[in-house]
Short mmCIF file of C-alpha atoms and ligand atoms in Angstrom, two decimals:
data_model
loop_
_atom_site.label_atom_id
_atom_site.label_comp_id
_atom_site.label_asym_id
_atom_site.label_seq_id
_atom_site.Cartn_x
_atom_site.Cartn_y
_atom_site.Cartn_z
CA MET A 1 -0.34 138.78 -158.76
CA GLU A 2 -4.07 138.34 -159.34
CA SER A 3 -3.71 135.72 -162.12
CA LEU A 4 -1.39 133.60 -160.05
CA LYS A 5 -3.68 133.86 -157.06
CA ASN A 6 -6.58 132.59 -159.16
CA SER A 7 -4.74 129.81 -160.96
CA ASP A 8 -2.31 128.47 -158.36
CA LEU A 9 -3.11 129.37 -154.79
CA GLU A 10 -0.40 127.10 -153.43
CA ILE A 11 2.54 128.84 -155.11
CA TYR A 12 0.86 132.22 -154.63
CA SER A 13 0.70 131.64 -150.89
CA TYR A 14 4.39 130.71 -150.66
CA ILE A 15 5.37 133.85 -152.55
CA SER A 16 3.12 135.99 -150.35
CA ALA A 17 4.69 134.48 -147.24
CA GLU A 18 8.14 135.24 -148.63
CA LEU A 19 7.12 138.85 -149.25
CA GLU A 20 6.09 139.10 -145.60
CA ARG A 21 9.41 137.59 -144.53
CA GLN A 22 11.32 140.09 -146.65
CA LYS A 23 9.33 142.91 -145.05
CA ASN A 24 9.61 141.83 -141.42
CA VAL A 25 13.11 140.39 -141.16
CA LEU A 26 16.48 142.15 -141.20
CA ASN A 27 18.03 140.44 -144.20
CA MET A 28 21.77 140.78 -143.87
CA ILE A 29 23.14 138.15 -146.23
CA PRO A 30 25.72 140.29 -148.03
CA SER A 31 25.14 138.69 -151.45
CA GLU A 32 21.45 139.63 -151.48
CA ASN A 33 19.55 142.79 -152.28
CA TYR A 34 16.00 144.03 -152.91
CA VAL A 35 15.43 145.05 -156.53
CA SER A 36 13.12 147.80 -157.74
CA SER A 37 9.65 147.06 -159.09
CA ALA A 38 10.91 148.22 -162.50
CA VAL A 39 13.57 145.48 -162.50
CA MET A 40 10.94 142.91 -161.53
CA GLU A 41 8.55 144.04 -164.26
CA ALA A 42 11.21 143.70 -166.95
CA CYS A 43 12.18 140.31 -165.56
CA GLY A 44 8.59 139.05 -165.61
CA SER A 45 7.88 140.40 -169.12
CA VAL A 46 6.98 138.66 -172.42
CA LEU A 47 10.66 138.67 -173.38
CA MET A 48 10.64 135.41 -171.43
CA ASN A 49 8.89 133.81 -174.40
CA LYS A 50 11.59 134.44 -176.99
CA TYR A 51 14.46 132.28 -178.20
CA ALA A 52 17.41 134.41 -179.28
CA GLU A 53 20.46 132.17 -179.67
CA GLY A 54 23.32 134.25 -181.00
CA TYR A 55 24.05 137.93 -180.46
CA PRO A 56 22.22 141.16 -181.41
CA PHE A 57 21.58 141.30 -185.18
CA LYS A 58 23.22 137.86 -185.61
CA ARG A 59 20.58 135.40 -184.41
CA TYR A 60 19.72 131.83 -185.32
CA TYR A 61 15.94 132.46 -185.05
CA GLN A 62 13.60 134.98 -186.64
CA GLY A 63 11.58 137.55 -184.74
CA ASN A 64 14.32 139.15 -182.69
CA LYS A 65 13.88 142.78 -183.74
CA ASN A 66 12.85 143.95 -180.26
CA VAL A 67 15.10 141.57 -178.40
CA ASP A 68 18.09 142.85 -180.38
CA GLU A 69 17.39 146.39 -179.21
CA VAL A 70 17.04 145.23 -175.61
CA GLU A 71 20.31 143.32 -175.60
CA LYS A 72 22.18 146.07 -177.47
CA THR A 73 20.96 148.60 -174.89
CA ALA A 74 22.03 146.36 -172.00
CA ILE A 75 25.51 145.99 -173.53
CA GLU A 76 25.93 149.74 -174.11
CA ARG A 77 24.76 150.55 -170.57
CA ALA A 78 27.08 147.97 -169.00
CA LYS A 79 30.07 149.34 -170.93
CA LYS A 80 29.27 152.90 -169.92
CA LEU A 81 28.60 152.06 -166.27
CA PHE A 82 31.91 150.26 -165.75
CA GLY A 83 34.04 151.93 -168.42
CA ALA A 84 34.59 148.66 -170.29
CA GLU A 85 35.56 148.08 -173.92
CA HIS A 86 33.32 145.03 -174.34
CA ALA A 87 30.39 143.49 -172.46
CA ASN A 88 28.62 140.14 -172.67
CA VAL A 89 25.29 140.31 -170.84
CA GLN A 90 24.17 136.73 -171.52
CA PRO A 91 25.70 134.71 -168.63
CA LEU A 92 22.85 133.13 -166.69
CA SER A 93 24.53 133.76 -163.35
CA GLY A 94 27.94 134.28 -161.77
CA SER A 95 29.00 130.64 -161.87
CA PRO A 96 28.18 130.08 -165.57
CA ALA A 97 29.98 133.37 -166.32
CA ASN A 98 33.10 132.01 -164.62
CA ALA A 99 32.69 128.67 -166.40
CA ALA A 100 32.65 130.53 -169.72
CA VAL A 101 35.87 132.35 -168.81
CA PHE A 102 37.62 129.07 -167.96
CA LEU A 103 36.39 127.63 -171.25
CA ALA A 104 37.69 130.66 -173.14
CA PHE A 105 41.25 130.53 -171.84
CA LEU A 106 42.08 127.15 -170.30
CA ASN A 107 42.20 123.53 -171.39
CA PRO A 108 41.29 120.79 -168.93
CA GLY A 109 44.17 120.26 -166.52
CA ASP A 110 45.65 123.74 -167.02
CA LYS A 111 46.92 125.59 -163.95
CA PHE A 112 45.22 128.65 -162.50
CA MET A 113 45.27 130.50 -159.17
CA GLY A 114 42.25 131.49 -157.09
CA LEU A 115 41.57 132.60 -153.53
CA ASP A 116 40.94 129.64 -151.25
CA LEU A 117 37.26 129.22 -150.36
CA ALA A 118 38.12 129.10 -146.66
CA CYS A 119 39.92 132.44 -146.98
CA GLY A 120 37.07 134.24 -148.74
CA GLY A 121 37.14 132.96 -152.34
CA HIS A 122 34.21 131.48 -154.29
CA LEU A 123 33.47 127.83 -155.14
CA THR A 124 34.19 128.63 -158.80
CA HIS A 125 37.69 129.83 -157.90
CA GLY A 126 38.97 126.28 -157.62
CA SER A 127 37.09 124.40 -154.92
CA PRO A 128 37.63 120.63 -155.31
CA VAL A 129 33.84 120.03 -155.30
CA ASN A 130 33.29 122.52 -158.17
CA PHE A 131 33.94 122.20 -161.94
CA SER A 132 36.77 124.71 -161.52
CA GLY A 133 38.69 122.42 -159.18
CA LYS A 134 37.68 119.16 -160.87
CA ILE A 135 38.43 120.03 -164.50
CA TYR A 136 41.28 122.50 -164.02
CA HIS A 137 44.36 122.46 -161.81
CA ASN A 138 43.92 124.96 -158.98
CA ILE A 139 46.85 126.46 -157.10
CA PRO A 140 45.09 128.23 -154.21
CA TYR A 141 46.36 131.31 -152.42
CA GLY A 142 45.16 132.44 -149.01
CA VAL A 143 45.22 135.38 -146.64
CA ASP A 144 47.69 136.17 -143.87
CA LYS A 145 46.86 134.24 -140.72
CA GLU A 146 47.49 137.17 -138.37
CA THR A 147 45.98 140.09 -140.29
CA GLY A 148 43.39 138.29 -142.44
CA LEU A 149 44.72 140.29 -145.43
CA LEU A 150 45.93 139.26 -148.88
CA ASN A 151 49.72 139.24 -149.05
CA MET A 152 50.58 140.37 -152.58
CA ASP A 153 54.29 139.46 -152.26
CA GLU A 154 53.37 135.90 -151.39
CA ILE A 155 50.82 135.73 -154.22
CA ARG A 156 53.50 136.92 -156.65
CA GLU A 157 55.94 134.29 -155.39
CA ILE A 158 53.39 131.52 -155.94
CA ALA A 159 52.66 132.86 -159.43
CA LEU A 160 56.36 133.02 -160.34
CA LYS A 161 56.90 129.47 -159.13
CA GLU A 162 53.76 127.86 -160.58
CA LYS A 163 53.36 129.84 -163.83
CA PRO A 164 49.54 129.57 -163.96
CA LYS A 165 47.70 130.37 -167.19
CA MET A 166 45.08 132.38 -165.30
CA ILE A 167 44.85 134.25 -162.00
CA ILE A 168 41.48 135.04 -160.43
CA SER A 169 41.10 137.88 -157.97
CA GLY A 170 37.82 138.50 -156.16
CA LEU A 171 35.92 137.73 -153.02
CA THR A 172 32.82 136.36 -151.37
CA ALA A 173 33.91 136.80 -147.78
CA TYR A 174 36.84 139.23 -147.80
CA PRO A 175 35.92 142.51 -146.09
CA ARG A 176 38.84 144.60 -147.34
CA LYS A 177 40.00 146.30 -150.53
CA ILE A 178 41.68 144.28 -153.25
CA ASP A 179 44.66 145.67 -155.19
CA PHE A 180 43.45 144.68 -158.67
CA ARG A 181 46.28 146.64 -160.29
CA LYS A 182 48.84 144.50 -158.48
CA PHE A 183 47.04 141.30 -159.57
CA GLN A 184 47.12 142.47 -163.19
CA ASP A 185 50.85 143.30 -162.90
CA ILE A 186 51.60 139.86 -161.48
CA ALA A 187 49.54 138.19 -164.22
CA GLU A 188 51.41 140.14 -166.89
CA GLU A 189 54.74 139.27 -165.32
CA VAL A 190 54.03 135.52 -165.54
CA GLY A 191 52.08 135.64 -168.81
CA ALA A 192 48.71 134.78 -167.26
CA ILE A 193 45.22 136.13 -167.91
CA HIS A 194 43.88 138.13 -164.97
CA VAL A 195 40.21 137.64 -164.14
CA ALA A 196 38.72 139.97 -161.53
CA ASP A 197 35.50 138.51 -160.14
CA ILE A 198 33.71 141.51 -158.63
CA SER A 199 30.40 139.70 -158.06
CA HIS A 200 30.03 140.97 -154.50
CA VAL A 201 31.24 144.52 -154.91
CA ALA A 202 30.04 145.42 -158.44
CA GLY A 203 27.59 148.07 -157.20
CA LEU A 204 30.28 149.67 -155.06
CA VAL A 205 32.71 149.57 -158.00
CA ALA A 206 30.16 151.16 -160.35
CA SER A 207 29.67 153.94 -157.80
CA GLY A 208 33.37 154.55 -157.27
CA VAL A 209 33.33 153.66 -153.56
CA TYR A 210 35.46 150.53 -153.99
CA PRO A 211 38.56 150.14 -156.22
CA SER A 212 37.67 149.28 -159.82
CA PRO A 213 39.63 146.67 -161.79
CA LEU A 214 38.69 148.53 -164.99
CA PRO A 215 39.91 149.46 -167.50
CA PHE A 216 43.26 147.70 -167.00
CA THR A 217 42.12 144.18 -166.08
CA ASP A 218 41.94 141.56 -168.84
CA ILE A 219 38.58 140.08 -167.85
CA VAL A 220 36.04 141.24 -165.26
CA VAL A 221 33.22 138.93 -164.20
CA THR A 222 30.29 139.85 -162.03
CA THR A 223 26.84 138.85 -160.92
CA THR A 224 24.15 141.48 -161.36
CA HIS A 225 22.08 140.67 -158.27
CA LYS A 226 24.31 141.55 -155.33
CA THR A 227 25.38 145.13 -154.51
CA LEU A 228 24.52 146.04 -158.12
CA ARG A 229 20.84 145.47 -157.22
CA GLY A 230 19.67 143.94 -160.49
CA PRO A 231 18.07 140.60 -161.44
CA ARG A 232 19.81 137.28 -160.74
CA GLY A 233 22.34 137.02 -163.56
CA GLY A 234 25.92 137.35 -164.75
CA LEU A 235 27.99 139.80 -166.80
CA ILE A 236 31.43 139.60 -168.37
CA LEU A 237 33.43 142.73 -169.22
CA CYS A 238 36.71 142.62 -171.12
CA LYS A 239 39.21 144.33 -173.32
CA GLU A 240 38.24 144.42 -176.99
CA LYS A 241 41.04 142.00 -177.86
CA TYR A 242 39.30 139.23 -175.86
CA ALA A 243 35.76 140.04 -177.04
CA LYS A 244 35.47 137.26 -179.63
CA GLN A 245 36.92 134.62 -177.32
CA ILE A 246 34.52 135.55 -174.52
CA ASP A 247 31.44 135.74 -176.74
CA LYS A 248 32.19 132.36 -178.32
CA ALA A 249 32.76 130.78 -174.92
CA VAL A 250 29.39 132.01 -173.58
CA PHE A 251 27.52 131.01 -176.75
CA PRO A 252 27.82 128.41 -178.22
CA GLY A 253 30.48 127.28 -175.73
CA MET A 254 28.55 127.21 -172.47
CA GLN A 255 24.94 128.22 -172.99
CA GLY A 256 22.02 127.98 -175.36
CA GLY A 257 19.32 130.63 -175.58
CA PRO A 258 19.92 133.76 -173.51
CA HIS A 259 17.27 134.85 -170.99
CA GLU A 260 16.28 138.11 -172.67
CA ASN A 261 13.76 138.97 -169.94
CA THR A 262 16.62 138.94 -167.43
CA ILE A 263 18.83 140.86 -169.87
CA ALA A 264 16.14 143.57 -170.05
CA ALA A 265 16.07 143.68 -166.25
CA LYS A 266 19.88 143.95 -166.23
CA ALA A 267 19.60 146.95 -168.57
CA VAL A 268 17.10 148.56 -166.20
CA ALA A 269 19.42 147.96 -163.25
CA PHE A 270 22.45 149.36 -165.13
CA LYS A 271 20.48 152.55 -165.79
CA GLU A 272 19.44 152.76 -162.14
CA ALA A 273 23.06 152.26 -161.06
CA ASP A 274 24.25 155.02 -163.37
CA SER A 275 22.85 157.78 -161.15
CA GLU A 276 23.69 160.08 -158.27
CA ASP A 277 21.01 158.33 -156.24
CA PHE A 278 22.76 155.00 -156.58
CA LYS A 279 26.14 156.55 -155.75
CA ARG A 280 24.65 157.87 -152.54
CA TYR A 281 23.21 154.43 -151.90
CA SER A 282 26.59 152.70 -152.32
CA LEU A 283 28.34 155.24 -150.13
CA GLN A 284 25.74 154.61 -147.44
CA VAL A 285 26.16 150.81 -147.79
CA VAL A 286 29.83 151.21 -146.87
CA LYS A 287 29.17 153.77 -144.13
CA ASN A 288 26.58 151.44 -142.64
CA ALA A 289 28.95 148.47 -142.74
CA LYS A 290 31.65 150.52 -141.00
CA THR A 291 29.24 151.74 -138.33
CA LEU A 292 27.93 148.22 -137.80
CA SER A 293 31.45 146.81 -137.51
CA GLU A 294 32.33 149.44 -134.90
CA ALA A 295 29.14 148.71 -132.97
CA LEU A 296 30.03 145.01 -132.91
CA MET A 297 33.64 145.61 -131.89
CA ASN A 298 32.51 147.98 -129.13
CA GLU A 299 30.57 145.02 -127.75
CA GLY A 300 33.76 142.96 -127.75
CA ILE A 301 32.97 140.95 -130.89
CA LYS A 302 36.03 139.95 -132.94
CA LEU A 303 35.97 140.67 -136.67
CA VAL A 304 38.29 139.14 -139.25
CA SER A 305 40.74 141.95 -140.20
CA ASP A 306 39.18 144.10 -137.45
CA GLY A 307 36.74 145.92 -139.69
CA THR A 308 35.57 146.41 -143.26
CA ASP A 309 36.16 148.51 -146.39
CA ASN A 310 33.11 147.26 -148.26
CA HIS A 311 29.57 146.00 -147.62
CA LEU A 312 30.41 142.87 -145.64
CA ILE A 313 31.64 141.84 -142.23
CA LEU A 314 33.07 138.53 -141.13
CA ILE A 315 32.64 137.74 -137.43
CA ASP A 316 35.13 135.41 -135.76
CA LEU A 317 33.25 133.45 -133.07
CA THR A 318 36.15 131.34 -131.81
CA PHE A 319 36.26 133.30 -128.54
CA TYR A 320 32.88 131.71 -127.72
CA GLY A 321 33.79 128.21 -128.94
CA VAL A 322 34.78 126.30 -132.08
CA GLY A 323 32.21 125.67 -134.85
CA LEU A 324 29.42 127.84 -133.39
CA GLY A 325 28.51 129.61 -136.66
CA LYS A 326 25.47 127.57 -137.65
CA GLU A 327 24.04 127.45 -134.14
CA ILE A 328 24.29 131.21 -133.69
CA ALA A 329 23.01 131.95 -137.21
CA GLU A 330 19.93 129.88 -136.32
CA ALA A 331 19.44 131.79 -133.07
CA LEU A 332 19.73 135.07 -134.97
CA GLU A 333 17.15 133.89 -137.50
CA GLU A 334 14.85 133.14 -134.58
CA ALA A 335 15.45 136.73 -133.48
CA GLY A 336 14.53 138.06 -136.94
CA ILE A 337 18.07 138.65 -138.21
CA CYS A 338 19.01 136.63 -141.28
CA LEU A 339 22.69 136.12 -142.10
CA ASN A 340 24.90 133.13 -142.83
CA ALA A 341 27.38 130.95 -141.02
CA ASN A 342 30.74 131.12 -142.75
CA THR A 343 34.23 129.73 -142.39
CA ILE A 344 36.86 132.14 -141.14
CA PRO A 345 40.42 131.98 -142.49
CA TYR A 346 42.18 128.90 -141.03
CA ASP A 347 38.93 127.87 -139.35
CA PRO A 348 39.64 125.40 -136.53
CA SER A 349 36.35 123.65 -137.40
CA THR A 350 34.90 122.26 -140.68
CA PRO A 351 32.99 123.98 -143.56
CA PHE A 352 29.83 122.18 -142.36
CA LYS A 353 30.25 123.60 -138.86
CA PRO A 354 32.12 126.85 -139.43
CA SER A 355 33.30 129.26 -136.75
CA GLY A 356 32.19 132.54 -138.30
CA LEU A 357 29.24 134.64 -139.39
CA ARG A 358 29.06 136.65 -142.60
CA LEU A 359 26.75 139.64 -142.80
CA GLY A 360 26.31 142.81 -144.80
CA THR A 361 24.37 146.00 -145.31
CA PRO A 362 23.08 146.13 -148.95
CA ILE A 363 19.44 145.31 -148.13
CA LEU A 364 19.19 147.38 -144.95
CA THR A 365 20.55 150.34 -146.92
CA THR A 366 18.10 149.74 -149.78
CA ARG A 367 15.37 149.95 -147.15
CA GLY A 368 16.68 153.35 -146.06
CA MET A 369 18.43 152.49 -142.81
CA LYS A 370 21.40 154.57 -141.69
CA GLU A 371 24.05 154.77 -138.96
CA GLU A 372 21.57 155.08 -136.11
CA GLU A 373 19.87 151.80 -137.02
CA MET A 374 23.23 150.07 -137.50
CA LYS A 375 24.18 150.86 -133.89
CA LEU A 376 20.96 149.29 -132.64
CA ILE A 377 21.32 146.24 -134.85
CA GLY A 378 24.97 145.77 -133.88
CA LYS A 379 23.98 145.68 -130.23
CA TRP A 380 21.19 143.15 -130.89
CA ILE A 381 23.51 140.87 -132.84
CA ALA A 382 26.15 141.06 -130.10
CA ASP A 383 23.54 140.29 -127.44
CA VAL A 384 22.36 137.20 -129.32
CA ILE A 385 25.93 136.00 -129.92
CA LYS A 386 26.64 136.18 -126.20
CA GLU A 387 23.37 134.57 -125.10
CA HIS A 388 22.14 132.61 -128.09
CA LYS A 389 20.41 130.01 -125.93
CA ASN A 390 18.25 132.54 -124.09
CA PRO A 391 14.71 132.26 -125.56
CA GLU A 392 13.47 135.43 -123.85
CA LEU A 393 16.27 137.45 -125.37
CA LEU A 394 15.55 136.03 -128.85
CA LYS A 395 11.90 136.96 -128.50
CA GLU A 396 12.68 140.45 -127.26
CA VAL A 397 15.05 141.10 -130.17
CA ARG A 398 12.51 139.66 -132.63
CA ASP A 399 9.84 142.09 -131.41
CA ARG A 400 12.18 145.05 -131.73
CA VAL A 401 13.31 143.90 -135.19
CA LYS A 402 9.71 143.74 -136.34
CA GLU A 403 9.03 147.22 -135.01
CA LEU A 404 12.10 148.61 -136.77
CA CYS A 405 11.20 146.87 -140.05
CA GLY A 406 7.76 148.50 -139.86
CA LYS A 407 9.42 151.89 -140.14
CA PHE A 408 11.44 150.92 -143.24
CA ARG A 409 9.06 149.48 -145.80
CA PHE A 410 10.50 148.79 -149.22
CA TYR A 411 7.88 146.76 -151.09
C1 PLP B 501 28.11 135.04 -155.94
C2 PLP B 501 29.41 134.82 -156.58
C3 PLP B 501 29.55 133.98 -157.70
C4 PLP B 501 28.44 133.10 -158.21
O1 PLP B 501 27.31 133.67 -158.58
P1 PLP B 501 25.97 132.79 -158.74
O2 PLP B 501 25.08 133.75 -159.39
O3 PLP B 501 25.57 132.36 -157.38
O4 PLP B 501 26.30 131.63 -159.62
C5 PLP B 501 30.79 133.88 -158.31
N1 PLP B 501 31.84 134.55 -157.83
C6 PLP B 501 31.76 135.33 -156.74
C7 PLP B 501 32.98 136.04 -156.25
C8 PLP B 501 30.55 135.48 -156.07
O5 PLP B 501 30.50 136.25 -154.99
#
C-alpha cells in the first residue's frame, strides 16, 4: 500500500491498525471471513473504473469487452459451483439482493413469511424497521421454545392459513440444519415462491457439508463474503423460468451500474470454492464449531438447541442474568475474542440488551486452527463468561490469545 501511505497517511494508518487487529485477535463473528490476496487484488483492480449498466454483451455503455468476459465467467462459475440454472452476480450485497427478489415477485402490501429476527432470521426477512417489513406484509414464523428448532408442521399451518405469496427460509443465528425441501413443498402447496437465503452457510452448501436448497428451490439468495470467503457482495441463483424476472429486478429495478471489480473478485472466490481444498476447509469449519460447542457445554455453558450443525453457535446467557450479552461481548473483546451479542429465541430482554452471544469458526479455520485450539478457546470463553468483571483474567486470556494468534498467521 505504498501509494496510499504516501498520499494519505491518516487512512493508511487506520487500515494498518485494522490489519494488526485482524492478526492478533480471535475474530469469531460468524458472518465474517478472511479473503485471499487474490480476491483482494481483483477487488482493488481497474475494473472499479468502469460503468457497465446492463448485462454481458447487452450494455448501455461502450468499452465493456473485458468486463463482459469477467461477468460471464463469474456467472458460469456460480452456476457450476451451486448447480444452478441461472445466476445474477450483480447484487451489491445480501440486503439489496433480497430487495430485488421482493421487487421481482411482490407488490407493496403483499403477504410473505420469514423467520422472526429474534429467532434467528435476518432484518430483510420482515423486520418492522427494514424495507421488507415496512413495504410488505410480513407473517413471521419462529422456532420451538423448548428445542430452539424450526417446527415445519407449524410453519405449514401458518402458510395454509395465511396464503403468503412468498416464503423465505434462511438464517443468521440458527445453528441447525434447515429442511429446504420441506419449505419448497409447503410453498408449492400454497402457491408461493420459495426463497432460500443461504447467506451464512453458502460456503458449507457449496462444499456439500450443509444441505443445499438447489436445484429444487425457486430462488436462492446469498452473500459472497461469509462462509463462501469472497468479497462483500450478493448473488441470486434461480430456475431458468425466473431468470428474466430476477435480472430485470436487479437492473434496472433496484440498482444502477454493477461493481465489476467486486464481480471479478466473486469469480475468483467461486473458483477457489470449487476445489478439494475448500471442501476440506468447510468440513473443518463444522468440525471446529462442533468441538467448540462441546468445549463450552463441558464448562456448563448453555447453547441454544444444545449444539450446532453448521459454523455458528448461539450461547444462552440467561443462567448468569438477563440481558448480559453486550456486557460479556465487551469483556471478551477486552480479552482478545471478538464476537457479537445476540438475542436468543424468546429473549427475556430487549434487542438492545440481548441475552445471548453469537460466535462462529470460519475465520479461525481460515487461519488453520483445528480441534485442539477450539478446546482451548472454548475454555477461555467460558472462563470470561463466568468472571467477566475480573480484569486479571481478561488480561491473562488476552496474552494467551495473542500468543496463539502468533502461531496462525494468515496475512
Ligand atoms: C448477512 C445476511 C444478509 C445481508 O447481507 P448484507 O451483505 O449484510 O446486506 C441477508 N440475509 C441473511 C440470511 C444474512 O445472513
